[in-house]
PDB file of C-alpha atoms in Angstrom:
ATOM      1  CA  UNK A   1     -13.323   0.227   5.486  1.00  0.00           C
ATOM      2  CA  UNK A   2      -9.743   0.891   5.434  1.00  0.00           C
ATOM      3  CA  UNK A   3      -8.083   2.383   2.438  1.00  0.00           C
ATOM      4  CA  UNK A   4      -6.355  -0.093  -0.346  1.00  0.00           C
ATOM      5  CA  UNK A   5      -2.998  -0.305   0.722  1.00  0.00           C
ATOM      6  CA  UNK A   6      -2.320  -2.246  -2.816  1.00  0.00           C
ATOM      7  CA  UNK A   7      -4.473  -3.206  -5.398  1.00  0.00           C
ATOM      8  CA  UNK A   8      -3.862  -5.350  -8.969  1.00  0.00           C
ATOM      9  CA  UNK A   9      -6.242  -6.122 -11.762  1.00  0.00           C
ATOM     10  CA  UNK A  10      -5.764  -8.659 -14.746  1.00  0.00           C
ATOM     11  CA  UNK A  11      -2.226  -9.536 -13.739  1.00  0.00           C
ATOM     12  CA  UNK A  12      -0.212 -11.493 -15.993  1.00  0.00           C
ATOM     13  CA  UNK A  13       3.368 -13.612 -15.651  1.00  0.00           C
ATOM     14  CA  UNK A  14       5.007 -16.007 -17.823  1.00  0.00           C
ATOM     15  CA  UNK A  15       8.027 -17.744 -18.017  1.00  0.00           C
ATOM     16  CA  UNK A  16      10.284 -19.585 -20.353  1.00  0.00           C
ATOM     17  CA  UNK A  17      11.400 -22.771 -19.222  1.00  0.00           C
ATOM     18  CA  UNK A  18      13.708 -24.645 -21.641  1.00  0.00           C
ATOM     19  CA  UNK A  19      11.247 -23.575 -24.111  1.00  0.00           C
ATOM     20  CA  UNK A  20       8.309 -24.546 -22.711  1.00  0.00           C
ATOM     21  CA  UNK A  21       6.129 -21.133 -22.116  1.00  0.00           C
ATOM     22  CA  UNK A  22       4.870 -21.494 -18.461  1.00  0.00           C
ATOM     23  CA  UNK A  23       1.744 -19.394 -17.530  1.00  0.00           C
ATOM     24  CA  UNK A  24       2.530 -18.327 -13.351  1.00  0.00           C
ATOM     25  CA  UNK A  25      -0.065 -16.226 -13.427  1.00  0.00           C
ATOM     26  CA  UNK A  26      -3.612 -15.734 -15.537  1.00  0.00           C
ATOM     27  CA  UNK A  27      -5.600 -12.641 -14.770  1.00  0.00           C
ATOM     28  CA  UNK A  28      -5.021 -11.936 -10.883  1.00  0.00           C
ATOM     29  CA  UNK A  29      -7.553  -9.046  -9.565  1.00  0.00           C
ATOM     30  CA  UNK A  30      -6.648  -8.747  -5.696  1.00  0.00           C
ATOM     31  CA  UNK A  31      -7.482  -5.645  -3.639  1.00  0.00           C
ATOM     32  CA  UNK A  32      -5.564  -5.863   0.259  1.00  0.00           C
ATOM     33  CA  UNK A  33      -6.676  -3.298   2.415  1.00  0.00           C
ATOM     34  CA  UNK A  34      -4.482  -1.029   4.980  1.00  0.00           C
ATOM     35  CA  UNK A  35      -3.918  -2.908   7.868  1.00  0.00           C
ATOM     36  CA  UNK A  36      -4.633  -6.396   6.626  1.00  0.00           C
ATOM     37  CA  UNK A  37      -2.957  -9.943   7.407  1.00  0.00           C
ATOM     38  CA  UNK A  38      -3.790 -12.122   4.106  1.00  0.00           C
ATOM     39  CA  UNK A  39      -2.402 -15.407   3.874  1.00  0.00           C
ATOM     40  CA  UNK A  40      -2.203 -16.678   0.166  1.00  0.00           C
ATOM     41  CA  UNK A  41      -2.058 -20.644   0.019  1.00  0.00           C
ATOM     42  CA  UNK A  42      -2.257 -23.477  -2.870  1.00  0.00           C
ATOM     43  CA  UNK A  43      -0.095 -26.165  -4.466  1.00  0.00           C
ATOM     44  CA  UNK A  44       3.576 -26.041  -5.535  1.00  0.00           C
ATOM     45  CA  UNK A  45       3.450 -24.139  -8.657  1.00  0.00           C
ATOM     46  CA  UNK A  46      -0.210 -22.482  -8.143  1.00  0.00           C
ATOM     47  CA  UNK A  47       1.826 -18.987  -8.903  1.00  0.00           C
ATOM     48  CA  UNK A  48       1.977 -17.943  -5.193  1.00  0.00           C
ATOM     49  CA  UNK A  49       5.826 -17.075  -5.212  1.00  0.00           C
ATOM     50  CA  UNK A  50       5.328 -15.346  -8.414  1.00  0.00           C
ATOM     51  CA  UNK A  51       2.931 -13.012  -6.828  1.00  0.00           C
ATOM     52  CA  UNK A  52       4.647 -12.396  -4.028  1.00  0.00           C
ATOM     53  CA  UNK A  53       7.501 -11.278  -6.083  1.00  0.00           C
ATOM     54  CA  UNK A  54       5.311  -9.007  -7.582  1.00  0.00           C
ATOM     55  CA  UNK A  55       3.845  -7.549  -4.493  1.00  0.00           C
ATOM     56  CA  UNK A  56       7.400  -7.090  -3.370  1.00  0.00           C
ATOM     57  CA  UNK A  57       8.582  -5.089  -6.571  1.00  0.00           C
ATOM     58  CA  UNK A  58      11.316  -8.080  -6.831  1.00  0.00           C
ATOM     59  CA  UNK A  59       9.630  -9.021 -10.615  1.00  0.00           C
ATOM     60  CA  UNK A  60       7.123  -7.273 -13.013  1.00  0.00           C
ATOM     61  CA  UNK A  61       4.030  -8.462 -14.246  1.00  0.00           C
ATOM     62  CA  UNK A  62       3.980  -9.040 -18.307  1.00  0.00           C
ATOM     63  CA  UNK A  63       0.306  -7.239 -18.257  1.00  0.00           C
ATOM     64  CA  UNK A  64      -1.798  -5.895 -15.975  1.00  0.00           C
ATOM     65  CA  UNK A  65      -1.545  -3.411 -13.318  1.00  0.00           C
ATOM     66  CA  UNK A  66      -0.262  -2.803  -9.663  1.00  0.00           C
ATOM     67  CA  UNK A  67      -0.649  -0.085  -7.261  1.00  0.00           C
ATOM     68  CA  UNK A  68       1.043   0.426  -4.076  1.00  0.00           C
ATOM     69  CA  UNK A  69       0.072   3.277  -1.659  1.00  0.00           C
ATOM     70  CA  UNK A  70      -2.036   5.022  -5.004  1.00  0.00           C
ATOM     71  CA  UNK A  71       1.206   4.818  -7.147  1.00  0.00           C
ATOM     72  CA  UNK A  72       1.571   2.931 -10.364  1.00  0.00           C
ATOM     73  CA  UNK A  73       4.495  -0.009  -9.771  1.00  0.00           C
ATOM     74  CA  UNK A  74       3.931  -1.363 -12.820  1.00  0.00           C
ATOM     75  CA  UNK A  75       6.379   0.915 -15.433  1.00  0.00           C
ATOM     76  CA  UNK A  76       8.812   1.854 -12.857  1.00  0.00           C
ATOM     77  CA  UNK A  77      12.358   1.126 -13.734  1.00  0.00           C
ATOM     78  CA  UNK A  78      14.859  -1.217 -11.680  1.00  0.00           C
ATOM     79  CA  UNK A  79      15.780   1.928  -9.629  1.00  0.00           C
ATOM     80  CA  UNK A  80      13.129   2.915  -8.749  1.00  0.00           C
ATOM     81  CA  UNK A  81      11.668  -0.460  -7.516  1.00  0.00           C
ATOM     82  CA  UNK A  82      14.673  -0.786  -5.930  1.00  0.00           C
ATOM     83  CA  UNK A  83      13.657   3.260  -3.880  1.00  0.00           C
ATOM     84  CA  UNK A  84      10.276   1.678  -3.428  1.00  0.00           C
ATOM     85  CA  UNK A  85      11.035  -1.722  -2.152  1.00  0.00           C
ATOM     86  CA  UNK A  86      13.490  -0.424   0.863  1.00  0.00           C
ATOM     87  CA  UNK A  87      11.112   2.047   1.741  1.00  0.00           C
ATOM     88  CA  UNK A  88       7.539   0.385   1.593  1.00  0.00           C
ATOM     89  CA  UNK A  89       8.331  -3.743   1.787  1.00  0.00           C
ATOM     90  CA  UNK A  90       9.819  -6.036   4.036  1.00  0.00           C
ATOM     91  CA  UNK A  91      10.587  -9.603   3.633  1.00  0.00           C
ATOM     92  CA  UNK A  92      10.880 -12.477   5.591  1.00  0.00           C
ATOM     93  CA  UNK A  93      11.502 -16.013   3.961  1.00  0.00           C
ATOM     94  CA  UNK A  94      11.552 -19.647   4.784  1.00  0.00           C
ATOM     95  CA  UNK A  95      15.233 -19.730   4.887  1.00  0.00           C
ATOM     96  CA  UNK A  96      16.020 -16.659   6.989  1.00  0.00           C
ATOM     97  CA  UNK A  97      18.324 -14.978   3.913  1.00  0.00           C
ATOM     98  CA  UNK A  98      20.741 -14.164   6.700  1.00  0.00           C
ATOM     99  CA  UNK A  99      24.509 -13.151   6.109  1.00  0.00           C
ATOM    100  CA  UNK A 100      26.091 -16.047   8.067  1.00  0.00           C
ATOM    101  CA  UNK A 101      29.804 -14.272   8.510  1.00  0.00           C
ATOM    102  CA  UNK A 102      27.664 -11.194   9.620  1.00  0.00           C
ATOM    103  CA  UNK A 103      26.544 -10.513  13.160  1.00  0.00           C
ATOM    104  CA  UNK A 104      22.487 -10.213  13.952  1.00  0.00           C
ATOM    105  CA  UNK A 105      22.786  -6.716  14.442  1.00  0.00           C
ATOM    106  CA  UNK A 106      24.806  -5.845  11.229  1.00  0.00           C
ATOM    107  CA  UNK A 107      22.340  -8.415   9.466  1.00  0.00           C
ATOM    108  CA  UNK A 108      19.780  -5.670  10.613  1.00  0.00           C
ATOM    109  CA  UNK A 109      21.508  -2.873   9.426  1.00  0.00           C
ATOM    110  CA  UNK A 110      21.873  -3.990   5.998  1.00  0.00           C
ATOM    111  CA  UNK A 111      18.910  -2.307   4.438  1.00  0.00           C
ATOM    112  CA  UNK A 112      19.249   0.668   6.255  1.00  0.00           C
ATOM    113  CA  UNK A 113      23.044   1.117   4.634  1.00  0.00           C
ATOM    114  CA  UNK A 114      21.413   0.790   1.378  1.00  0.00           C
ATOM    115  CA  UNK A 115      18.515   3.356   2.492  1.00  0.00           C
ATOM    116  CA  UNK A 116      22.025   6.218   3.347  1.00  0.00           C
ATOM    117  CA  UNK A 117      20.757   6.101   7.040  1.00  0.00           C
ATOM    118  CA  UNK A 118      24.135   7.368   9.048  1.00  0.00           C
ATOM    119  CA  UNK A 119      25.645   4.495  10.926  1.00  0.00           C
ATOM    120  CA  UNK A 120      24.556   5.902  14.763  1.00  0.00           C
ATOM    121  CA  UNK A 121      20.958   6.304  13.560  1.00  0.00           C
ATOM    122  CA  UNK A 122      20.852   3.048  11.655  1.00  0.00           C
ATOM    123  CA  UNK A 123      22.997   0.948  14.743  1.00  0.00           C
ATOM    124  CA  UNK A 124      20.549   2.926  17.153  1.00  0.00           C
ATOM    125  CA  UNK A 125      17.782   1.374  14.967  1.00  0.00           C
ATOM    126  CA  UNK A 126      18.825  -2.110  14.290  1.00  0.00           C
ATOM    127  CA  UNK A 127      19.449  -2.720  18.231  1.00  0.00           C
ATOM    128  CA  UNK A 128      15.503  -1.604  18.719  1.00  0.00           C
ATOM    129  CA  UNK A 129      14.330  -4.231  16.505  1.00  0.00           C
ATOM    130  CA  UNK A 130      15.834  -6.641  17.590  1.00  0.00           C
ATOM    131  CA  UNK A 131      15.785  -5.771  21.613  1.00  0.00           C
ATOM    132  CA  UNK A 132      11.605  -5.842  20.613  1.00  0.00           C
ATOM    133  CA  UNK A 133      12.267  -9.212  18.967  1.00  0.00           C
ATOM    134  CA  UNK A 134      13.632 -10.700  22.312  1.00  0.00           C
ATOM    135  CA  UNK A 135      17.111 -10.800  20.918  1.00  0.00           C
ATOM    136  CA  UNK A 136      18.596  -7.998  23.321  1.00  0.00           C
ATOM    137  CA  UNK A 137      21.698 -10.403  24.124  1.00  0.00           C
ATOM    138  CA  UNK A 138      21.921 -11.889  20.891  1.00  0.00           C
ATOM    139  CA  UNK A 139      23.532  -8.733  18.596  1.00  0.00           C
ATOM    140  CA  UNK A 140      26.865  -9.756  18.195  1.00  0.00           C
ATOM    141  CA  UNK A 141      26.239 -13.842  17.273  1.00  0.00           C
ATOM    142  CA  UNK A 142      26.297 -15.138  13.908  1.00  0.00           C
ATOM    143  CA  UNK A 143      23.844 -16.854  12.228  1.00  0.00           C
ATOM    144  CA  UNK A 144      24.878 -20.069  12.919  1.00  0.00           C
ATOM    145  CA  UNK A 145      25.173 -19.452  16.542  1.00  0.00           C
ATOM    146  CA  UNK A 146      21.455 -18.794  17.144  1.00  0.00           C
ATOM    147  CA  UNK A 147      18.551 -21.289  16.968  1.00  0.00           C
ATOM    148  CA  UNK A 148      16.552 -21.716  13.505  1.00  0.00           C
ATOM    149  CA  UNK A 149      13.401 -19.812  15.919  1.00  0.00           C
ATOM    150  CA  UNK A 150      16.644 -16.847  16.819  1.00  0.00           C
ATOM    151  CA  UNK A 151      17.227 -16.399  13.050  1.00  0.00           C
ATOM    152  CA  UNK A 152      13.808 -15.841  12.296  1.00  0.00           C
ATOM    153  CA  UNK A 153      13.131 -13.394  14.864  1.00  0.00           C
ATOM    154  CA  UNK A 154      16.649 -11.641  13.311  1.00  0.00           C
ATOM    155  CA  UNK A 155      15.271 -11.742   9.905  1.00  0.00           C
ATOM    156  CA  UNK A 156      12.170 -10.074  10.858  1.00  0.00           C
ATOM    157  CA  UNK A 157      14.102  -7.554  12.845  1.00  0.00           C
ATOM    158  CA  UNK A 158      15.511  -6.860   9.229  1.00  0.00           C
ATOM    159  CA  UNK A 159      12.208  -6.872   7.362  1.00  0.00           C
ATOM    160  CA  UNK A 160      10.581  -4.288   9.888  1.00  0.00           C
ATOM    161  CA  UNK A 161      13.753  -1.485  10.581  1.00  0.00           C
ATOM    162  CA  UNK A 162      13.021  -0.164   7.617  1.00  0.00           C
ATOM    163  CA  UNK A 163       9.459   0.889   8.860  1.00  0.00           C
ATOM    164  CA  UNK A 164       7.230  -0.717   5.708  1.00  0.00           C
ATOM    165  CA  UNK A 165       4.138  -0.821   5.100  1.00  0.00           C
ATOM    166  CA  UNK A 166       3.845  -4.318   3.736  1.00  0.00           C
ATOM    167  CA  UNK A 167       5.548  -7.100   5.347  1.00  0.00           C
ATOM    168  CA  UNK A 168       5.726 -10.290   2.930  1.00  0.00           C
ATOM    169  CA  UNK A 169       6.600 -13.704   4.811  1.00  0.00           C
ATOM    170  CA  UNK A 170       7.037 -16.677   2.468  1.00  0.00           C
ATOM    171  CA  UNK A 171       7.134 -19.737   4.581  1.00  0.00           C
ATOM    172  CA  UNK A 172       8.158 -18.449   7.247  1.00  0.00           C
ATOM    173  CA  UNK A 173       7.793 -20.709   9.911  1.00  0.00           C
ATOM    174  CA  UNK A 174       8.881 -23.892   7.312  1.00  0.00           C
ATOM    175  CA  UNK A 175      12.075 -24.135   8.869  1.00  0.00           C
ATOM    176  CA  UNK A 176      11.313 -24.198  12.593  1.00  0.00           C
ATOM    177  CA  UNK A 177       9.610 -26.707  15.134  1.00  0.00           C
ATOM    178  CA  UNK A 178       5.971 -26.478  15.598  1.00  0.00           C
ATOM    179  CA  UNK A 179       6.814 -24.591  19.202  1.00  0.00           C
ATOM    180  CA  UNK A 180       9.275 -21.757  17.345  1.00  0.00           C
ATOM    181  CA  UNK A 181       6.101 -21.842  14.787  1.00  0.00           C
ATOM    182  CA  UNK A 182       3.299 -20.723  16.723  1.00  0.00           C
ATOM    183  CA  UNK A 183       5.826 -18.047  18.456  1.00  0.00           C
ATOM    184  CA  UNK A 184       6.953 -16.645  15.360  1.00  0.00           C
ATOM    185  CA  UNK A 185       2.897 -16.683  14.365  1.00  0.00           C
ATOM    186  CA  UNK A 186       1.810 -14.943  17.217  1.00  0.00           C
ATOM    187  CA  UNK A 187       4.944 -12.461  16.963  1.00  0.00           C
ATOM    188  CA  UNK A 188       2.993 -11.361  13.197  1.00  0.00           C
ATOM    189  CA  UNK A 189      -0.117 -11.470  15.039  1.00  0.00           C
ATOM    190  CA  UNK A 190       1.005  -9.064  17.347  1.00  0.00           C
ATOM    191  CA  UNK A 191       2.649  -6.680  14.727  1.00  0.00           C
ATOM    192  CA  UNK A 192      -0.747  -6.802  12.667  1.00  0.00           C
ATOM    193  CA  UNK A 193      -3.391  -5.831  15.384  1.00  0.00           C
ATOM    194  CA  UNK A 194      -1.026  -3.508  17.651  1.00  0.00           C
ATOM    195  CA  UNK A 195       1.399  -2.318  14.673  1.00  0.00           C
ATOM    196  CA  UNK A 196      -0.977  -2.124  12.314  1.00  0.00           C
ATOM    197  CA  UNK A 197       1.038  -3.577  10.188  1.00  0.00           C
ATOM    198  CA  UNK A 198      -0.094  -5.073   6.396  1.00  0.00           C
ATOM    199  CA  UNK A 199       0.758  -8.771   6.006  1.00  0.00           C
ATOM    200  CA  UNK A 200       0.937 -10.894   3.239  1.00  0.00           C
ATOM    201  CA  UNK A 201       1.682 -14.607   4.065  1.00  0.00           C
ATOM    202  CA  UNK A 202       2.689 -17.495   1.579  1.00  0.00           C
ATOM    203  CA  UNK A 203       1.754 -21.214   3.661  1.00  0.00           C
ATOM    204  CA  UNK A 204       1.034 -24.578   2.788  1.00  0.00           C
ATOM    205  CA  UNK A 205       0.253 -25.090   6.254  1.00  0.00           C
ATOM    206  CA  UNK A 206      -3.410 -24.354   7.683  1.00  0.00           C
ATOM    207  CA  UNK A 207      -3.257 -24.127  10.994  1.00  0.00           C
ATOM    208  CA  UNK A 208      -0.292 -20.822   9.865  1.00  0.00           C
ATOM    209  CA  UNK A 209      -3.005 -19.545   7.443  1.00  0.00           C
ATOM    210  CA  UNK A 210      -5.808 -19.547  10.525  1.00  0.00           C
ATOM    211  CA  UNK A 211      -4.129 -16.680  11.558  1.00  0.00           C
ATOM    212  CA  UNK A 212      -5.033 -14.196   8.413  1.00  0.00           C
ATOM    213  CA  UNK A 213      -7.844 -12.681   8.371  1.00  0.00           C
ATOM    214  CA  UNK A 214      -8.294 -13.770   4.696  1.00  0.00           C
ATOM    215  CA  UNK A 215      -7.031 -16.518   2.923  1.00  0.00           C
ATOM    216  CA  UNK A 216      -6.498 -16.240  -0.633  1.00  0.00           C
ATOM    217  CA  UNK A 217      -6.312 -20.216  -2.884  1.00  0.00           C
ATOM    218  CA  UNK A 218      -4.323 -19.968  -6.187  1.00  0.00           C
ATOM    219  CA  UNK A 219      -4.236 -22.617  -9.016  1.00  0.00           C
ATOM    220  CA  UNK A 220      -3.349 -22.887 -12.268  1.00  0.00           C
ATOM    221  CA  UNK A 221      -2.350 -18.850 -12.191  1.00  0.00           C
ATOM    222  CA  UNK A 222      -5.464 -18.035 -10.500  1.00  0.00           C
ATOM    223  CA  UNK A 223      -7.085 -16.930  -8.028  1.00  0.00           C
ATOM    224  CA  UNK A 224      -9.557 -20.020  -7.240  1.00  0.00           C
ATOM    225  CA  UNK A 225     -11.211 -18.857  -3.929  1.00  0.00           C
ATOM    226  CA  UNK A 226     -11.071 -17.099  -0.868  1.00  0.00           C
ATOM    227  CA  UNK A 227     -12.005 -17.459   2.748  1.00  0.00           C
TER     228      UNK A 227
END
Protein backbone atom coordinates (compact mmCIF):
# COMPACT_ATOMS: atom_id res chain seq x y z
CA UNK A 1 0.00 0.00 0.00
CA UNK A 2 1.26 3.32 -0.82
CA UNK A 3 2.50 5.64 1.84
CA UNK A 4 -0.07 8.42 3.43
CA UNK A 5 0.49 11.28 1.45
CA UNK A 6 -1.86 13.24 4.16
CA UNK A 7 -3.60 12.12 6.98
CA UNK A 8 -6.17 14.05 9.69
CA UNK A 9 -7.80 12.76 12.81
CA UNK A 10 -10.68 14.43 14.94
CA UNK A 11 -10.74 17.56 12.81
CA UNK A 12 -12.67 20.39 13.94
CA UNK A 13 -14.04 23.91 12.17
CA UNK A 14 -16.44 26.41 13.24
CA UNK A 15 -17.63 29.52 12.20
CA UNK A 16 -19.42 32.59 13.37
CA UNK A 17 -22.12 33.66 11.32
CA UNK A 18 -23.94 36.81 12.54
CA UNK A 19 -23.75 35.12 15.77
CA UNK A 20 -24.97 32.03 15.08
CA UNK A 21 -21.94 29.39 15.86
CA UNK A 22 -21.90 27.11 12.71
CA UNK A 23 -20.25 23.63 13.16
CA UNK A 24 -18.38 22.95 9.25
CA UNK A 25 -16.81 20.28 10.50
CA UNK A 26 -17.30 17.53 13.57
CA UNK A 27 -14.52 15.06 14.07
CA UNK A 28 -13.09 14.32 10.42
CA UNK A 29 -10.50 11.18 10.51
CA UNK A 30 -9.41 10.81 6.69
CA UNK A 31 -6.20 9.02 5.66
CA UNK A 32 -5.43 9.65 1.42
CA UNK A 33 -2.77 7.63 0.26
CA UNK A 34 0.24 8.65 -2.28
CA UNK A 35 -1.00 8.50 -5.54
CA UNK A 36 -4.72 8.62 -4.91
CA UNK A 37 -7.74 10.37 -6.86
CA UNK A 38 -10.55 10.86 -4.00
CA UNK A 39 -13.53 12.63 -4.87
CA UNK A 40 -15.35 14.11 -1.72
CA UNK A 41 -19.20 14.76 -2.46
CA UNK A 42 -22.46 15.79 -0.30
CA UNK A 43 -24.96 18.64 0.02
CA UNK A 44 -24.38 22.42 0.01
CA UNK A 45 -23.07 23.05 3.37
CA UNK A 46 -22.02 19.24 4.27
CA UNK A 47 -18.40 20.99 5.15
CA UNK A 48 -16.74 19.86 1.85
CA UNK A 49 -15.23 23.40 0.97
CA UNK A 50 -14.17 23.72 4.48
CA UNK A 51 -12.06 20.69 4.16
CA UNK A 52 -10.70 21.38 1.19
CA UNK A 53 -9.46 24.57 2.55
CA UNK A 54 -7.89 22.71 5.05
CA UNK A 55 -6.21 20.20 2.87
CA UNK A 56 -4.96 23.15 0.92
CA UNK A 57 -3.35 25.02 4.01
CA UNK A 58 -5.81 28.03 2.85
CA UNK A 59 -7.65 27.72 6.67
CA UNK A 60 -6.79 25.90 9.99
CA UNK A 61 -8.70 23.50 11.76
CA UNK A 62 -9.94 24.77 15.45
CA UNK A 63 -8.83 21.08 16.82
CA UNK A 64 -7.51 18.23 15.56
CA UNK A 65 -4.61 17.36 13.53
CA UNK A 66 -3.19 17.37 9.87
CA UNK A 67 -0.22 15.94 8.31
CA UNK A 68 1.11 16.49 4.96
CA UNK A 69 4.11 14.50 3.57
CA UNK A 70 4.87 13.34 7.67
CA UNK A 71 4.88 17.09 8.72
CA UNK A 72 2.58 18.65 11.23
CA UNK A 73 0.34 21.56 9.23
CA UNK A 74 -1.59 22.13 11.96
CA UNK A 75 0.62 24.99 14.20
CA UNK A 76 2.38 26.38 11.30
CA UNK A 77 2.15 30.08 10.97
CA UNK A 78 0.66 32.08 7.85
CA UNK A 79 4.21 31.94 6.34
CA UNK A 80 4.85 29.05 6.47
CA UNK A 81 1.53 27.69 5.01
CA UNK A 82 2.00 30.07 2.61
CA UNK A 83 6.09 28.01 1.83
CA UNK A 84 4.04 24.86 2.02
CA UNK A 85 1.09 25.58 -0.10
CA UNK A 86 3.28 26.81 -3.34
CA UNK A 87 5.41 24.01 -2.97
CA UNK A 88 3.15 20.87 -2.18
CA UNK A 89 -0.69 22.04 -3.46
CA UNK A 90 -2.28 23.02 -6.47
CA UNK A 91 -5.67 24.28 -7.06
CA UNK A 92 -8.08 24.29 -9.58
CA UNK A 93 -11.68 25.79 -8.98
CA UNK A 94 -15.06 26.01 -10.54
CA UNK A 95 -14.48 29.46 -11.68
CA UNK A 96 -11.01 29.20 -13.22
CA UNK A 97 -9.49 32.13 -10.63
CA UNK A 98 -7.81 33.45 -13.75
CA UNK A 99 -6.27 37.07 -14.04
CA UNK A 100 -8.47 38.30 -16.93
CA UNK A 101 -6.03 41.46 -18.01
CA UNK A 102 -3.23 38.73 -17.80
CA UNK A 103 -2.17 36.50 -20.65
CA UNK A 104 -2.46 32.39 -20.19
CA UNK A 105 1.07 32.12 -19.99
CA UNK A 106 1.73 34.91 -17.37
CA UNK A 107 -1.49 33.43 -15.57
CA UNK A 108 0.92 30.34 -15.34
CA UNK A 109 3.74 32.01 -14.13
CA UNK A 110 2.14 33.55 -11.26
CA UNK A 111 3.00 31.04 -8.61
CA UNK A 112 6.25 30.45 -9.77
CA UNK A 113 7.08 34.48 -9.23
CA UNK A 114 5.93 33.99 -5.79
CA UNK A 115 8.10 30.61 -5.48
CA UNK A 116 11.63 33.32 -6.66
CA UNK A 117 11.91 31.00 -9.78
CA UNK A 118 14.07 33.41 -12.34
CA UNK A 119 11.86 34.59 -15.13
CA UNK A 120 13.67 32.22 -18.12
CA UNK A 121 13.23 29.14 -15.90
CA UNK A 122 9.74 30.01 -14.77
CA UNK A 123 8.59 31.33 -18.71
CA UNK A 124 10.49 28.04 -19.86
CA UNK A 125 8.13 26.29 -17.37
CA UNK A 126 4.82 27.89 -17.76
CA UNK A 127 5.00 27.33 -21.76
CA UNK A 128 5.47 23.32 -20.87
CA UNK A 129 2.35 23.21 -19.02
CA UNK A 130 0.45 24.57 -20.97
CA UNK A 131 1.96 23.18 -24.54
CA UNK A 132 0.99 19.55 -22.45
CA UNK A 133 -2.44 21.08 -21.80
CA UNK A 134 -3.08 21.51 -25.63
CA UNK A 135 -2.80 25.23 -25.33
CA UNK A 136 0.57 25.56 -27.40
CA UNK A 137 -1.08 28.52 -29.53
CA UNK A 138 -3.03 29.91 -26.88
CA UNK A 139 -0.07 31.77 -24.52
CA UNK A 140 -0.54 35.16 -25.30
CA UNK A 141 -4.77 35.33 -25.12
CA UNK A 142 -6.58 36.58 -22.26
CA UNK A 143 -8.95 34.98 -20.36
CA UNK A 144 -11.78 36.12 -21.98
CA UNK A 145 -10.52 35.20 -25.33
CA UNK A 146 -10.43 31.43 -24.71
CA UNK A 147 -13.39 29.04 -24.25
CA UNK A 148 -14.73 28.27 -20.54
CA UNK A 149 -13.03 24.33 -21.51
CA UNK A 150 -9.44 26.77 -22.64
CA UNK A 151 -9.53 28.43 -19.18
CA UNK A 152 -9.71 25.37 -17.39
CA UNK A 153 -7.03 23.65 -19.09
CA UNK A 154 -4.97 27.25 -18.25
CA UNK A 155 -5.88 27.01 -14.70
CA UNK A 156 -4.64 23.60 -14.37
CA UNK A 157 -1.53 24.51 -16.24
CA UNK A 158 -1.21 26.88 -13.10
CA UNK A 159 -2.11 24.34 -10.43
CA UNK A 160 0.53 21.72 -11.79
CA UNK A 161 3.92 24.18 -12.74
CA UNK A 162 4.58 24.25 -9.48
CA UNK A 163 5.19 20.38 -9.42
CA UNK A 164 2.71 19.44 -6.18
CA UNK A 165 1.97 16.72 -4.76
CA UNK A 166 -1.70 17.27 -4.15
CA UNK A 167 -3.84 18.71 -6.72
CA UNK A 168 -7.30 20.00 -5.18
CA UNK A 169 -10.15 20.64 -7.91
CA UNK A 170 -13.35 22.12 -6.47
CA UNK A 171 -15.95 21.91 -9.12
CA UNK A 172 -14.07 21.91 -11.63
CA UNK A 173 -15.89 21.00 -14.50
CA UNK A 174 -19.22 23.20 -13.05
CA UNK A 175 -18.64 25.76 -15.46
CA UNK A 176 -18.21 23.90 -18.74
CA UNK A 177 -20.52 21.80 -21.17
CA UNK A 178 -20.85 18.19 -20.54
CA UNK A 179 -18.27 17.65 -23.75
CA UNK A 180 -15.40 20.22 -22.10
CA UNK A 181 -16.47 18.03 -18.83
CA UNK A 182 -15.55 14.65 -19.62
CA UNK A 183 -12.22 16.19 -21.39
CA UNK A 184 -11.18 18.05 -18.51
CA UNK A 185 -12.09 14.53 -16.45
CA UNK A 186 -10.12 12.42 -18.44
CA UNK A 187 -7.20 15.17 -18.56
CA UNK A 188 -7.11 14.36 -14.25
CA UNK A 189 -7.45 10.87 -15.13
CA UNK A 190 -4.53 10.94 -17.09
CA UNK A 191 -2.37 13.02 -14.60
CA UNK A 192 -3.42 10.47 -11.74
CA UNK A 193 -2.49 7.02 -13.34
CA UNK A 194 0.56 8.28 -15.63
CA UNK A 195 1.64 11.35 -13.27
CA UNK A 196 1.02 9.81 -10.36
CA UNK A 197 -0.40 12.54 -9.24
CA UNK A 198 -2.68 12.82 -5.69
CA UNK A 199 -6.18 14.18 -6.35
CA UNK A 200 -8.68 15.45 -4.26
CA UNK A 201 -12.01 16.33 -6.02
CA UNK A 202 -15.05 18.39 -4.59
CA UNK A 203 -18.48 17.29 -7.06
CA UNK A 204 -22.01 17.28 -6.76
CA UNK A 205 -22.07 15.53 -9.89
CA UNK A 206 -21.75 11.54 -10.04
CA UNK A 207 -20.95 10.64 -13.14
CA UNK A 208 -17.42 13.40 -12.21
CA UNK A 209 -17.06 11.44 -8.92
CA UNK A 210 -17.03 7.84 -11.01
CA UNK A 211 -13.78 8.77 -11.85
CA UNK A 212 -12.06 8.60 -8.12
CA UNK A 213 -11.09 5.78 -6.97
CA UNK A 214 -12.83 6.62 -3.64
CA UNK A 215 -15.58 8.68 -2.91
CA UNK A 216 -15.81 10.26 0.33
CA UNK A 217 -20.01 11.59 1.54
CA UNK A 218 -19.97 14.46 4.12
CA UNK A 219 -23.00 15.73 6.19
CA UNK A 220 -23.65 17.60 8.93
CA UNK A 221 -19.55 18.05 9.43
CA UNK A 222 -19.02 14.49 8.89
CA UNK A 223 -17.82 12.07 7.27
CA UNK A 224 -21.11 9.85 6.57
CA UNK A 225 -19.72 7.13 4.18
CA UNK A 226 -17.48 6.11 1.65
CA UNK A 227 -17.39 4.15 -1.55
Amino acid sequence: MAAPLLQIRDLHKAYVLDGVTIQALRGIDLTIADGEFVAIMGPSGSGKSTLMYILGCLDVADAGSYRLHDQDVTHLDADQLAALRNHEVGFVFQNFNLLPRTSALENVETPLIYAGVAKAERRRRAREALQRMGLGDRLQHLPNQLSGGQAQRVAIARALVTQPSLLLADEPTGNVDTTTSAEIMQLLDTLNREDGLSIVLITHEKDVAAHAGRRLFLRDGLLEAQA
